[in-house]
Amino acid sequence: MTSKYILAIDQGTSSTKTLVFDAQGRVQARGSVPLKTQYLSDGWVEQEPEAILQNVLDSVEACLEDFKAKGGKAEEIAAGGVSNQRETLLIWDETGTPLHPAIVWQCKRSIGVCQRLAQAGFGTRIKEKTGLFIDPYFSGSKVIWLYENDARVRQAIDEGRAYFGTVDTWLLYKLTNGEKYLTDHTNASRTLFFNIHTLAWDQELLDAFGLSKLKLPDVQPSSSHFGASDFGGLFPQSLPITAMIGDSHAAAFGEGCFEPGTAKATLGTGCSILKNIGPVAKPSAHGMVTTLCWSTEERIDFALEGVIVTCGGTIEWLKNELGLIRESRETEALATAVPDNGGVYLIPAFSGLGAPHWQMDRKASISGLTFGSTKQHLIRAALESIPYQIKDVIVAMEQDTGLLLQELMVNGGMTANGFVLQFLADLLGKSVVNQGMPDVSAQGAAFLAGLKANVYPSLDYLKQLKADPARLSPAADRSAVDRAYAGWQQAVGTVGQSVASV
């Protein structure tokens, strides 16, 4: 195979990372540049549209400098792929001028809109068509808020001059000087506007939302030709862009979730679990959302997603607020210093309890404390809460689909904790696989771009590229962990009766 490379751009909430991958899937160069986010009052979160674009260009430039310093040439890069922060939205006019700052996925300004939609009975219709809940997390409610509260945006929409896009679409539009106005299936499926059954924008919903004249990008597979750009002169010729995909979906592809039953969990501050459910969208009756997993020109795979609100954030709370530890890495040794949790359970509902419970007004709590309880017991309970919540989601997904989990691929900062990963394997009764790739979203974007650019010939080839990962198998005797999980289920179900509120 000729020496070709793929440029992968991972545009995230706090930074943009750009990597160059070779034909064997190995990273050859990196560049990372932080991105400023404005956290305003009342839970509003914004970013500057032009700053997002410049952040990407700066990151690409840094990566190319690293690549060239190692003997690489820009001309050897065959194509580029983009993974992006999901649900963050932008509105611009026919000149490419933003009409408002980008509204970030974390922003809560549209809570009132969501409450109104729910009271009007939109919940069932939206879930059936889009696979999503009515929630400020998704883009659509924020667009409605803009239409109702920003006269400039409202006028542009009414006059048919307002272009809507998630970050991928905005970047493509600007990088191609307005020639390409496109998105992919995964990003479209996070908007509340996209019908996951027809794979098209849902005109009935748009009409009901009062947004019938809003311009929307054409939608195509995640791995397909989206256009070309010289990235502001950083490349001597235009580079084909052959993949765009939301970052969590890119991580699923990078982890190798190619077949029904495969799943990945990203263990960060929170946790996103995506499980491939195959070529047919299946509704969830157990608190999951149905979404597009990834797509190529030959196939489309759907997924169930469960979002856990607090994962590693619990450990930060132990460190920053209680002062029980100085560094997060101390927790593994402290947890294994006791044989079990001593009957102590920590329900980490600091910002409510996410999937599959969706008790967003719930408060964090601790149960089972006695005079014999120690710091080690509390820390172990905090760490155990992460696998417990993941188990809750996996069980719900299996109930929804009948597809049993094959193994769980994991990534994110908490994967450095060996206790958490082994406890998770024991709890699930399945292998937990950690390939140790810190930039798995970029890897997924690179693999999808490389498929279209023929740098990677097939999915089977990509399976062979994956390095020999760390694989943790469940213990032969899982009776103790099963009893511990039964205690967790009781604690989750009895909060408010015999627990101490945090």
Short mmCIF file of C-alpha atoms in Angstrom, two decimals:
data_model
loop_
_atom_site.label_atom_id
_atom_site.label_comp_id
_atom_site.label_asym_id
_atom_site.label_seq_id
_atom_site.Cartn_x
_atom_site.Cartn_y
_atom_site.Cartn_z
CA MET A 1 0.00 0.00 0.00
CA THR A 2 1.28 3.46 -0.85
CA SER A 3 2.32 5.76 1.97
CA LYS A 4 -0.84 7.82 2.47
CA TYR A 5 -2.02 9.65 5.51
CA ILE A 6 -5.33 10.88 6.92
CA LEU A 7 -5.86 14.18 8.75
CA ALA A 8 -8.38 13.92 11.58
CA ILE A 9 -9.86 17.01 13.26
CA ASP A 10 -11.59 16.51 16.62
CA GLN A 11 -13.35 19.79 17.37
CA GLY A 12 -14.39 19.60 21.03
CA THR A 13 -16.00 21.90 23.57
CA SER A 14 -12.74 22.94 25.24
CA SER A 15 -10.21 22.45 22.44
CA THR A 16 -9.56 21.22 18.92
CA LYS A 17 -7.17 18.32 18.44
CA THR A 18 -5.78 17.47 15.01
CA LEU A 19 -3.93 14.23 14.30
CA VAL A 20 -2.32 12.59 11.30
CA PHE A 21 -2.84 8.83 10.97
CA ASP A 22 -0.89 6.57 8.63
CA ALA A 23 -2.17 3.66 6.53
CA GLN A 24 -1.68 1.31 9.49
CA GLY A 25 -3.82 3.47 11.77
CA ARG A 26 -0.87 4.80 13.76
CA VAL A 27 -0.66 8.42 14.93
CA GLN A 28 2.19 10.29 13.22
CA ALA A 29 1.58 13.87 14.37
CA ARG A 30 -0.58 15.88 16.77
CA GLY A 31 -1.63 19.47 17.38
CA SER A 32 -3.98 20.78 20.07
CA VAL A 33 -5.25 24.31 20.73
CA PRO A 34 -7.63 25.32 23.58
CA LEU A 35 -10.98 26.92 22.79
CA LYS A 36 -12.63 29.55 24.98
CA THR A 37 -16.17 28.92 26.16
CA GLN A 38 -18.36 31.64 27.70
CA TYR A 39 -20.24 30.41 30.78
CA LEU A 40 -22.85 33.08 31.41
CA SER A 41 -25.55 33.52 34.04
CA ASP A 42 -28.66 31.33 34.25
CA GLY A 43 -26.86 28.35 32.75
CA TRP A 44 -26.23 29.98 29.36
CA VAL A 45 -23.18 28.71 27.47
CA GLU A 46 -21.84 30.23 24.23
CA GLN A 47 -18.85 30.23 21.90
CA GLU A 48 -17.83 32.63 19.15
CA PRO A 49 -18.42 31.10 15.70
CA GLU A 50 -15.35 32.65 14.08
CA ALA A 51 -13.25 31.60 17.08
CA ILE A 52 -14.31 27.97 16.52
CA LEU A 53 -13.17 28.21 12.90
CA GLN A 54 -9.86 29.86 13.82
CA ASN A 55 -9.34 27.29 16.58
CA VAL A 56 -9.59 24.52 13.97
CA LEU A 57 -7.18 26.28 11.60
CA ASP A 58 -4.68 26.85 14.42
CA SER A 59 -4.89 23.20 15.45
CA VAL A 60 -4.41 21.98 11.87
CA GLU A 61 -1.41 24.28 11.51
CA ALA A 62 0.16 22.97 14.72
CA CYS A 63 -0.35 19.39 13.60
CA LEU A 64 1.14 20.03 10.16
CA GLU A 65 4.18 21.65 11.75
CA ASP A 66 4.66 18.54 13.88
CA PHE A 67 4.15 16.30 10.83
CA LYS A 68 6.67 18.22 8.73
CA ALA A 69 9.20 18.28 11.58
CA LYS A 70 9.07 14.48 11.51
CA GLY A 71 9.74 14.37 7.77
CA GLY A 72 6.16 14.31 6.50
CA LYS A 73 4.78 16.37 3.63
CA ALA A 74 1.34 17.93 3.38
CA GLU A 75 1.03 16.47 -0.13
CA GLU A 76 1.14 12.95 1.34
CA ILE A 77 -2.14 13.48 3.21
CA ALA A 78 -4.89 11.90 1.14
CA ALA A 79 -8.01 13.22 2.91
CA GLY A 80 -9.42 14.68 6.10
CA GLY A 81 -12.17 13.78 8.54
CA VAL A 82 -13.98 15.84 11.19
CA SER A 83 -15.49 14.81 14.51
CA ASN A 84 -17.26 17.55 16.42
CA GLN A 85 -18.90 18.51 19.69
CA ARG A 86 -22.50 17.42 19.29
CA GLU A 87 -25.69 19.53 19.56
CA THR A 88 -23.87 22.89 19.62
CA LEU A 89 -25.69 25.04 17.02
CA LEU A 90 -25.04 28.07 14.86
CA ILE A 91 -27.23 30.35 12.75
CA TRP A 92 -25.79 32.47 9.92
CA ASP A 93 -27.03 34.43 6.92
CA GLU A 94 -26.46 34.18 3.17
CA THR A 95 -23.17 36.09 3.47
CA GLY A 96 -21.79 33.57 5.99
CA THR A 97 -22.11 36.10 8.83
CA PRO A 98 -23.18 34.60 12.19
CA LEU A 99 -26.48 35.98 13.47
CA HIS A 100 -25.78 34.94 17.06
CA PRO A 101 -22.99 33.33 19.09
CA ALA A 102 -22.90 29.54 18.92
CA ILE A 103 -25.14 28.03 21.59
CA VAL A 104 -23.26 25.17 23.22
CA TRP A 105 -24.82 21.79 24.01
CA GLN A 106 -24.45 22.49 27.75
CA CYS A 107 -26.67 25.60 27.57
CA LYS A 108 -29.92 25.49 29.58
CA ARG A 109 -31.64 28.60 28.20
CA SER A 110 -34.39 26.57 26.52
CA ILE A 111 -35.73 24.81 29.63
CA GLY A 112 -38.95 26.83 29.37
CA VAL A 113 -39.34 25.92 25.70
CA CYS A 114 -38.94 22.24 26.56
CA GLN A 115 -41.50 22.45 29.34
CA ARG A 116 -43.95 24.11 26.97
CA LEU A 117 -43.42 21.47 24.27
CA ALA A 118 -43.94 18.70 26.80
CA GLN A 119 -47.12 20.30 28.15
CA ALA A 120 -48.41 20.63 24.58
CA GLY A 121 -48.05 16.88 24.13
CA PHE A 122 -45.08 16.82 21.74
CA GLY A 123 -43.14 14.23 23.73
CA THR A 124 -44.48 11.06 22.11
CA ARG A 125 -44.39 12.48 18.58
CA ILE A 126 -40.79 13.71 18.97
CA LYS A 127 -39.64 10.40 20.49
CA GLU A 128 -41.30 8.37 17.72
CA LYS A 129 -39.86 10.46 14.90
CA THR A 130 -36.43 11.50 16.20
CA GLY A 131 -35.65 8.89 18.88
CA LEU A 132 -34.91 11.72 21.33
CA PHE A 133 -36.43 13.21 24.48
CA ILE A 134 -37.54 16.81 24.77
CA ASP A 135 -34.49 18.25 26.49
CA PRO A 136 -32.35 21.44 26.30
CA TYR A 137 -29.41 19.15 25.49
CA PHE A 138 -30.61 18.82 21.89
CA SER A 139 -30.33 21.64 19.36
CA GLY A 140 -33.95 22.12 18.33
CA SER A 141 -35.30 23.70 21.51
CA LYS A 142 -32.51 26.30 21.42
CA VAL A 143 -33.39 27.25 17.84
CA ILE A 144 -36.99 27.78 18.94
CA TRP A 145 -35.71 29.95 21.80
CA LEU A 146 -33.66 32.04 19.36
CA TYR A 147 -36.63 32.48 17.05
CA GLU A 148 -38.77 33.71 19.94
CA ASN A 149 -36.16 35.92 21.64
CA ASP A 150 -33.82 37.32 18.96
CA ALA A 151 -35.47 39.68 16.47
CA ARG A 152 -32.57 39.44 14.02
CA VAL A 153 -32.71 35.66 13.92
CA ARG A 154 -36.50 35.67 13.68
CA GLN A 155 -36.47 38.03 10.70
CA ALA A 156 -33.81 35.99 8.90
CA ILE A 157 -35.77 32.77 9.42
CA ASP A 158 -39.05 34.33 8.27
CA GLU A 159 -37.33 35.68 5.15
CA GLY A 160 -35.71 32.31 4.38
CA ARG A 161 -32.19 33.70 4.87
CA ALA A 162 -31.16 31.81 8.05
CA TYR A 163 -28.78 28.88 7.71
CA PHE A 164 -28.85 26.37 10.57
CA GLY A 165 -25.97 24.05 11.31
CA THR A 166 -24.15 22.12 13.97
CA VAL A 167 -20.40 22.69 14.28
CA ASP A 168 -19.53 20.29 11.46
CA THR A 169 -21.77 22.14 9.01
CA TRP A 170 -20.47 25.57 10.03
CA LEU A 171 -16.86 24.48 9.60
CA LEU A 172 -17.52 22.90 6.21
CA TYR A 173 -19.43 25.95 4.98
CA LYS A 174 -16.61 28.30 5.94
CA LEU A 175 -13.76 26.02 4.83
CA THR A 176 -15.33 25.68 1.37
CA ASN A 177 -16.21 29.40 1.11
CA GLY A 178 -19.93 28.66 1.22
CA GLU A 179 -19.86 26.06 -1.56
CA LYS A 180 -20.83 23.09 0.65
CA TYR A 181 -23.77 23.14 3.05
CA LEU A 182 -23.92 19.59 4.41
CA THR A 183 -24.08 17.47 7.54
CA ASP A 184 -24.00 13.76 8.31
CA HIS A 185 -26.59 11.37 9.70
CA THR A 186 -25.22 11.40 13.26
CA ASN A 187 -25.19 15.16 13.72
CA ALA A 188 -28.60 15.52 12.07
CA SER A 189 -30.02 12.92 14.45
CA ARG A 190 -29.22 15.13 17.48
CA THR A 191 -31.31 18.16 16.47
CA LEU A 192 -34.98 17.22 17.18
CA PHE A 193 -35.60 18.02 13.49
CA PHE A 194 -34.48 14.76 11.86
CA ASN A 195 -36.69 11.74 11.25
CA ILE A 196 -34.49 8.71 11.89
CA HIS A 197 -36.87 6.42 10.00
CA THR A 198 -37.06 8.40 6.75
CA LEU A 199 -33.49 9.77 7.16
CA ALA A 200 -34.78 13.23 6.25
CA TRP A 201 -35.65 16.50 7.96
CA ASP A 202 -39.17 16.18 9.35
CA GLN A 203 -41.30 18.91 7.84
CA GLU A 204 -44.22 18.21 10.16
CA LEU A 205 -42.10 18.91 13.22
CA LEU A 206 -40.51 22.00 11.64
CA ASP A 207 -43.95 23.38 10.82
CA ALA A 208 -45.16 22.68 14.37
CA PHE A 209 -42.11 24.44 15.77
CA GLY A 210 -42.72 27.50 13.55
CA LEU A 211 -39.43 26.91 11.70
CA SER A 212 -40.68 25.89 8.25
CA LYS A 213 -38.53 28.52 6.50
CA LEU A 214 -35.29 27.65 8.29
CA LYS A 215 -32.57 26.55 5.87
CA LEU A 216 -31.19 23.10 6.69
CA PRO A 217 -28.13 21.33 5.27
CA ASP A 218 -28.35 18.30 3.01
CA VAL A 219 -27.68 15.08 4.93
CA GLN A 220 -25.35 12.30 3.79
CA PRO A 221 -23.40 9.35 5.24
CA SER A 222 -20.68 9.98 7.81
CA SER A 223 -18.14 8.46 5.41
CA SER A 224 -18.69 10.23 2.08
CA HIS A 225 -17.33 13.13 0.05
CA PHE A 226 -18.20 16.45 1.72
CA GLY A 227 -16.06 18.77 -0.40
CA ALA A 228 -12.47 20.03 -0.28
CA SER A 229 -10.51 22.84 1.36
CA ASP A 230 -6.96 24.15 1.49
CA PHE A 231 -7.64 25.22 5.10
CA GLY A 232 -6.80 28.86 4.57
CA GLY A 233 -3.68 28.08 2.54
CA LEU A 234 -2.20 25.53 4.95
CA PHE A 235 -2.28 22.93 2.16
CA PRO A 236 -0.73 23.51 -1.27
CA GLN A 237 -3.86 22.01 -2.84
CA SER A 238 -7.40 21.41 -1.65
CA LEU A 239 -7.71 18.43 0.67
CA PRO A 240 -10.79 16.21 0.20
CA ILE A 241 -12.98 16.04 3.31
CA THR A 242 -14.37 12.51 3.35
CA ALA A 243 -15.90 12.15 6.81
CA MET A 244 -17.95 14.18 9.28
CA ILE A 245 -19.42 12.69 12.45
CA GLY A 246 -20.44 13.63 15.99
CA ASP A 247 -17.68 12.99 18.52
CA SER A 248 -19.36 10.30 20.61
CA HIS A 249 -20.33 8.43 17.43
CA ALA A 250 -16.77 8.82 16.15
CA ALA A 251 -15.54 7.27 19.40
CA ALA A 252 -17.85 4.29 18.87
CA PHE A 253 -16.44 3.79 15.38
CA GLY A 254 -12.88 4.25 16.61
CA GLU A 255 -13.51 1.64 19.29
CA GLY A 256 -14.70 -0.82 16.64
CA CYS A 257 -18.45 -0.86 17.32
CA PHE A 258 -19.09 -2.30 13.88
CA GLU A 259 -21.62 -5.02 14.72
CA PRO A 260 -24.92 -5.20 16.66
CA GLY A 261 -24.28 -5.81 20.34
CA THR A 262 -20.94 -4.00 20.45
CA ALA A 263 -20.80 -1.01 22.76
CA LYS A 264 -18.47 1.66 24.08
CA ALA A 265 -18.46 3.72 27.25
CA THR A 266 -16.59 7.00 27.53
CA LEU A 267 -15.72 7.44 31.21
CA GLY A 268 -15.07 11.12 31.78
CA THR A 269 -16.75 13.67 34.05
CA GLY A 270 -19.96 12.01 32.91
CA CYS A 271 -20.37 8.91 30.78
CA SER A 272 -21.81 8.30 27.30
CA ILE A 273 -22.65 4.70 26.43
CA LEU A 274 -23.42 3.88 22.78
CA LYS A 275 -24.52 0.40 21.74
CA ASN A 276 -24.75 -0.60 18.09
CA ILE A 277 -28.20 -2.10 17.41
CA GLY A 278 -27.83 -2.73 13.68
CA PRO A 279 -29.62 -1.45 10.56
CA VAL A 280 -33.05 -0.78 12.09
CA ALA A 281 -33.96 2.01 14.52
CA LYS A 282 -35.54 0.50 17.63
CA PRO A 283 -37.42 2.55 20.22
CA SER A 284 -36.41 2.42 23.85
CA ALA A 285 -38.87 1.73 26.65
CA HIS A 286 -36.17 1.94 29.31
CA GLY A 287 -34.79 5.49 29.27
CA MET A 288 -32.43 5.36 26.28
CA VAL A 289 -32.41 7.55 23.18
CA THR A 290 -32.29 6.02 19.70
CA THR A 291 -29.74 7.61 17.42
CA LEU A 292 -27.59 6.99 14.36
CA CYS A 293 -24.40 5.19 15.36
CA TRP A 294 -22.45 5.84 12.12
CA SER A 295 -22.98 5.48 8.39
CA THR A 296 -21.13 4.78 5.16
CA GLU A 297 -22.44 4.83 1.60
CA GLU A 298 -23.03 1.08 1.88
CA ARG A 299 -24.71 0.82 5.30
CA ILE A 300 -26.29 2.68 8.20
CA ASP A 301 -26.03 1.46 11.79
CA PHE A 302 -28.25 2.72 14.58
CA ALA A 303 -27.51 2.85 18.30
CA LEU A 304 -29.05 3.23 21.69
CA GLU A 305 -27.40 5.82 23.89
CA GLY A 306 -27.47 6.17 27.63
CA VAL A 307 -26.08 9.30 29.25
CA ILE A 308 -24.80 9.09 32.84
CA VAL A 309 -24.62 12.57 34.32
CA THR A 310 -21.90 12.02 36.94
CA CYS A 311 -19.01 9.60 36.60
CA GLY A 312 -15.50 10.93 37.31
CA GLY A 313 -17.15 14.09 38.65
CA THR A 314 -17.87 12.18 41.86
CA ILE A 315 -14.16 11.67 42.44
CA GLU A 316 -13.53 15.36 41.85
CA TRP A 317 -16.13 16.11 44.53
CA LEU A 318 -14.34 13.84 47.00
CA LYS A 319 -11.11 15.68 46.27
CA ASN A 320 -12.23 19.29 45.95
CA GLU A 321 -15.13 19.53 48.41
CA LEU A 322 -14.47 16.87 51.04
CA GLY A 323 -10.68 16.84 50.85
CA LEU A 324 -10.54 13.06 51.26
CA ILE A 325 -7.82 12.70 48.61
CA ARG A 326 -5.18 14.92 47.06
CA GLU A 327 -5.09 13.21 43.66
CA SER A 328 -7.64 11.06 41.86
CA ARG A 329 -5.07 8.31 41.34
CA GLU A 330 -5.02 7.68 45.11
CA THR A 331 -8.52 6.23 45.01
CA GLU A 332 -7.59 2.81 43.59
CA ALA A 333 -5.31 1.88 46.48
CA LEU A 334 -7.76 3.25 49.07
CA ALA A 335 -10.66 1.29 47.57
CA THR A 336 -8.76 -1.98 47.55
CA ALA A 337 -7.60 -1.47 51.15
CA VAL A 338 -11.02 -2.77 52.31
CA PRO A 339 -12.57 -6.09 51.19
CA ASP A 340 -15.91 -4.50 50.24
CA ASN A 341 -17.89 -1.28 50.58
CA GLY A 342 -19.05 -2.11 54.11
CA GLY A 343 -22.66 -1.62 53.05
CA VAL A 344 -22.04 1.99 52.01
CA TYR A 345 -23.60 3.26 48.75
CA LEU A 346 -23.17 6.67 47.18
CA ILE A 347 -25.87 7.76 44.70
CA PRO A 348 -24.07 10.48 42.65
CA ALA A 349 -27.12 12.50 41.67
CA PHE A 350 -25.27 15.82 42.10
CA SER A 351 -26.99 17.12 38.94
CA GLY A 352 -29.81 14.61 38.94
CA LEU A 353 -29.75 10.96 37.96
CA GLY A 354 -29.46 10.21 34.23
CA ALA A 355 -30.19 7.13 32.15
CA PRO A 356 -32.06 4.91 32.65
CA HIS A 357 -33.68 6.55 35.69
CA TRP A 358 -34.01 10.16 34.44
CA GLN A 359 -34.69 11.64 37.85
CA MET A 360 -33.27 15.06 37.10
CA ASP A 361 -34.58 16.66 40.31
CA ARG A 362 -32.99 14.00 42.51
CA LYS A 363 -30.20 14.91 44.95
CA ALA A 364 -27.02 12.99 45.73
CA SER A 365 -27.12 10.75 48.79
CA ILE A 366 -25.16 8.26 50.88
CA SER A 367 -26.71 5.22 52.58
CA GLY A 368 -25.41 2.51 54.90
CA LEU A 369 -23.13 4.62 57.08
CA THR A 370 -22.24 3.28 60.53
CA PHE A 371 -19.57 4.11 63.15
CA GLY A 372 -17.52 1.42 61.46
CA SER A 373 -17.56 3.17 58.11
CA THR A 374 -14.19 4.56 57.04
CA LYS A 375 -12.84 6.92 54.42
CA GLN A 376 -11.88 3.87 52.40
CA HIS A 377 -15.46 2.60 52.40
CA LEU A 378 -16.77 5.94 51.15
CA ILE A 379 -14.15 6.17 48.42
CA ARG A 380 -14.87 2.60 47.35
CA ALA A 381 -18.59 3.39 47.26
CA ALA A 382 -17.88 6.40 45.05
CA LEU A 383 -15.82 4.32 42.60
CA GLU A 384 -18.37 1.50 42.61
CA SER A 385 -21.13 3.97 41.66
CA ILE A 386 -19.55 4.26 38.20
CA PRO A 387 -19.83 0.55 37.23
CA TYR A 388 -23.26 0.33 38.90
CA GLN A 389 -24.64 3.11 36.70
CA ILE A 390 -23.10 1.58 33.57
CA LYS A 391 -24.65 -1.79 34.48
CA ASP A 392 -28.05 -0.09 34.85
CA VAL A 393 -27.74 1.31 31.32
CA ILE A 394 -26.48 -1.94 29.76
CA VAL A 395 -29.34 -3.92 31.34
CA ALA A 396 -31.85 -1.39 29.99
CA MET A 397 -30.32 -1.61 26.50
CA GLU A 398 -30.49 -5.40 26.56
CA GLN A 399 -34.14 -5.24 27.63
CA ASP A 400 -34.89 -2.82 24.78
CA THR A 401 -33.23 -4.81 22.02
CA GLY A 402 -32.79 -8.39 23.13
CA LEU A 403 -29.16 -7.99 22.03
CA LEU A 404 -26.81 -9.18 24.75
CA LEU A 405 -23.61 -7.24 25.24
CA GLN A 406 -20.60 -8.95 23.65
CA GLU A 407 -17.93 -6.92 25.41
CA LEU A 408 -17.58 -3.30 26.49
CA MET A 409 -14.96 -1.03 24.96
CA VAL A 410 -13.97 1.81 27.30
CA ASN A 411 -12.09 5.07 26.95
CA GLY A 412 -11.71 8.31 28.88
CA GLY A 413 -9.85 9.49 31.96
CA MET A 414 -11.40 7.06 34.46
CA THR A 415 -10.02 4.07 32.52
CA ALA A 416 -6.74 4.70 34.33
CA ASN A 417 -8.38 3.28 37.46
CA GLY A 418 -7.84 -0.49 37.47
CA PHE A 419 -10.31 -1.07 40.31
CA VAL A 420 -13.15 0.54 38.35
CA LEU A 421 -12.44 -1.49 35.21
CA GLN A 422 -12.13 -4.85 37.00
CA PHE A 423 -15.25 -4.18 39.08
CA LEU A 424 -17.05 -3.28 35.85
CA ALA A 425 -15.98 -6.52 34.16
CA ASP A 426 -17.07 -8.55 37.20
CA LEU A 427 -20.39 -6.70 37.39
CA LEU A 428 -21.21 -7.12 33.69
CA GLY A 429 -19.87 -10.65 33.46
CA LYS A 430 -18.24 -9.55 30.20
CA SER A 431 -14.78 -8.53 29.07
CA VAL A 432 -13.89 -4.85 29.36
CA VAL A 433 -11.53 -3.75 26.60
CA ASN A 434 -9.28 -0.69 26.84
CA GLN A 435 -7.16 0.04 23.78
CA GLY A 436 -5.47 2.95 25.57
CA MET A 437 -6.10 5.42 22.75
CA PRO A 438 -6.51 8.94 24.22
CA ASP A 439 -7.94 10.43 21.00
CA VAL A 440 -10.46 7.79 19.99
CA SER A 441 -12.91 10.30 18.46
CA ALA A 442 -10.19 11.52 16.11
CA GLN A 443 -9.34 7.90 15.35
CA GLY A 444 -12.96 7.20 14.38
CA ALA A 445 -13.07 10.23 12.10
CA ALA A 446 -9.78 9.16 10.50
CA PHE A 447 -11.00 5.61 9.92
CA LEU A 448 -14.23 6.82 8.27
CA ALA A 449 -12.37 9.34 6.12
CA GLY A 450 -9.81 6.71 5.16
CA LEU A 451 -12.52 4.27 4.10
CA LYS A 452 -13.90 6.75 1.57
CA ALA A 453 -10.39 7.77 0.44
CA ASN A 454 -9.34 4.11 0.00
CA VAL A 455 -6.50 4.47 2.48
CA TYR A 456 -8.32 1.81 4.52
CA PRO A 457 -9.96 -0.72 2.18
CA SER A 458 -12.66 -2.20 4.44
CA LEU A 459 -14.09 -2.65 7.92
CA ASP A 460 -12.30 -5.97 8.13
CA TYR A 461 -9.03 -4.15 7.50
CA LEU A 462 -9.83 -1.68 10.30
CA LYS A 463 -10.49 -4.56 12.69
CA GLN A 464 -6.98 -5.85 11.99
CA LEU A 465 -5.46 -2.42 12.64
CA LYS A 466 -6.52 -2.26 16.26
CA ALA A 467 -3.55 -2.78 18.54
CA ASP A 468 -3.63 -5.58 21.08
CA PRO A 469 -5.72 -3.88 23.77
CA ALA A 470 -5.80 -4.45 27.50
CA ARG A 471 -8.62 -6.92 28.14
CA LEU A 472 -10.03 -7.51 31.61
CA SER A 473 -12.05 -10.69 32.08
CA PRO A 474 -14.67 -11.13 34.81
CA ALA A 475 -13.79 -13.11 37.89
CA ALA A 476 -14.88 -16.74 38.03
CA ASP A 477 -16.81 -16.17 41.27
CA ARG A 478 -19.06 -13.12 40.90
CA SER A 479 -21.37 -13.80 43.85
CA ALA A 480 -19.96 -10.96 45.97
CA VAL A 481 -20.32 -8.36 43.23
CA ASP A 482 -23.84 -9.58 42.47
CA ARG A 483 -24.78 -9.06 46.12
CA ALA A 484 -23.20 -5.59 46.01
CA TYR A 485 -25.26 -4.70 42.94
CA ALA A 486 -28.44 -5.85 44.67
CA GLY A 487 -27.58 -3.40 47.44
CA TRP A 488 -27.11 -0.64 44.86
CA GLN A 489 -30.52 -1.36 43.35
CA GLN A 490 -32.09 -1.14 46.79
CA ALA A 491 -30.28 2.14 47.53
CA VAL A 492 -31.42 3.67 44.26
CA GLY A 493 -34.98 2.60 44.97
CA THR A 494 -35.15 3.63 48.64
CA VAL A 495 -33.53 7.07 48.62
CA GLY A 496 -35.54 9.38 50.84
CA GLN A 497 -36.46 6.66 53.36
CA SER A 498 -33.28 5.66 55.16
CA VAL A 499 -30.48 7.64 53.59
CA ALA A 500 -28.46 10.69 54.46
CA SER A 501 -28.75 13.51 51.94
CA VAL A 502 -25.52 15.06 50.75
#
